[in-house]
Amino acid sequence: EVEKPKEVEKPKEVEKPKEAEKPKEAEPEASNTQQEEVVDTSVPGLASGEKVVKKGEVKKLAGFLNFMSRKRLLVLTDKPRLLYLDPATAELETKGSFALSSNTVVTLKGDKTFTVNDGTKERIMESPEAQTWVKLIKEACK
C-alpha cells in the first residue's frame, strides 16, 4: 500500500519540469516587447501610438547614375510609412518620410540593393538586409 502513493508522486515530478519549461518560452516574448518600447522612444518624428516595425542603417543612393550615397537610418513604422534620418546628427534629424500604400512598389535589385517607388519618386537603398527590408515593406503595403 505504501508503494502505490510513491508511484502517483513520480508522474507529478515529471509534470513539474514541463511546467517549468513553459515560462522559459514566455520570457523571451516579454523581453522582445520591452525592446520594441525602447526602440520607439529612440526615433524622433513618430506620431502618438506609432510603433517601429524595423530600423537599420542603409545607404541612400542619389544623383546622376547614383554616384552619391548618404548613410541614413531607415525606419519602417506600423502606420505604415518610411522615415529616413541622418545618423550623423545627435538629434537624428529627419531627412524625409513618406506614406506607404497598396500603390507602393518595392523591388529587390540585387543582394544588397532595393528600390521603393511611391508613385511620385523612386528611392534607391543599399543594405546587407535588403531582402528583409523588401519583405517587411511589402507586408506593410498590403
PDB file of C-alpha atoms in Angstrom, residues 86-93:
ATOM      1  CA  ASP A  86      20.611  61.382 -40.565  1.00  0.00           C
ATOM      2  CA  PRO A  87      22.507  59.130 -38.101  1.00  0.00           C
ATOM      3  CA  ALA A  88      25.446  61.579 -38.039  1.00  0.00           C
ATOM      4  CA  THR A  89      23.458  64.193 -36.094  1.00  0.00           C
ATOM      5  CA  ALA A  90      22.961  63.763 -32.367  1.00  0.00           C
ATOM      6  CA  GLU A  91      19.230  64.516 -32.601  1.00  0.00           C
ATOM      7  CA  LEU A  92      18.702  62.210 -35.635  1.00  0.00           C
ATOM      8  CA  GLU A  93      17.469  64.904 -37.993  1.00  0.00           C
TER       9      GLU A  93
END
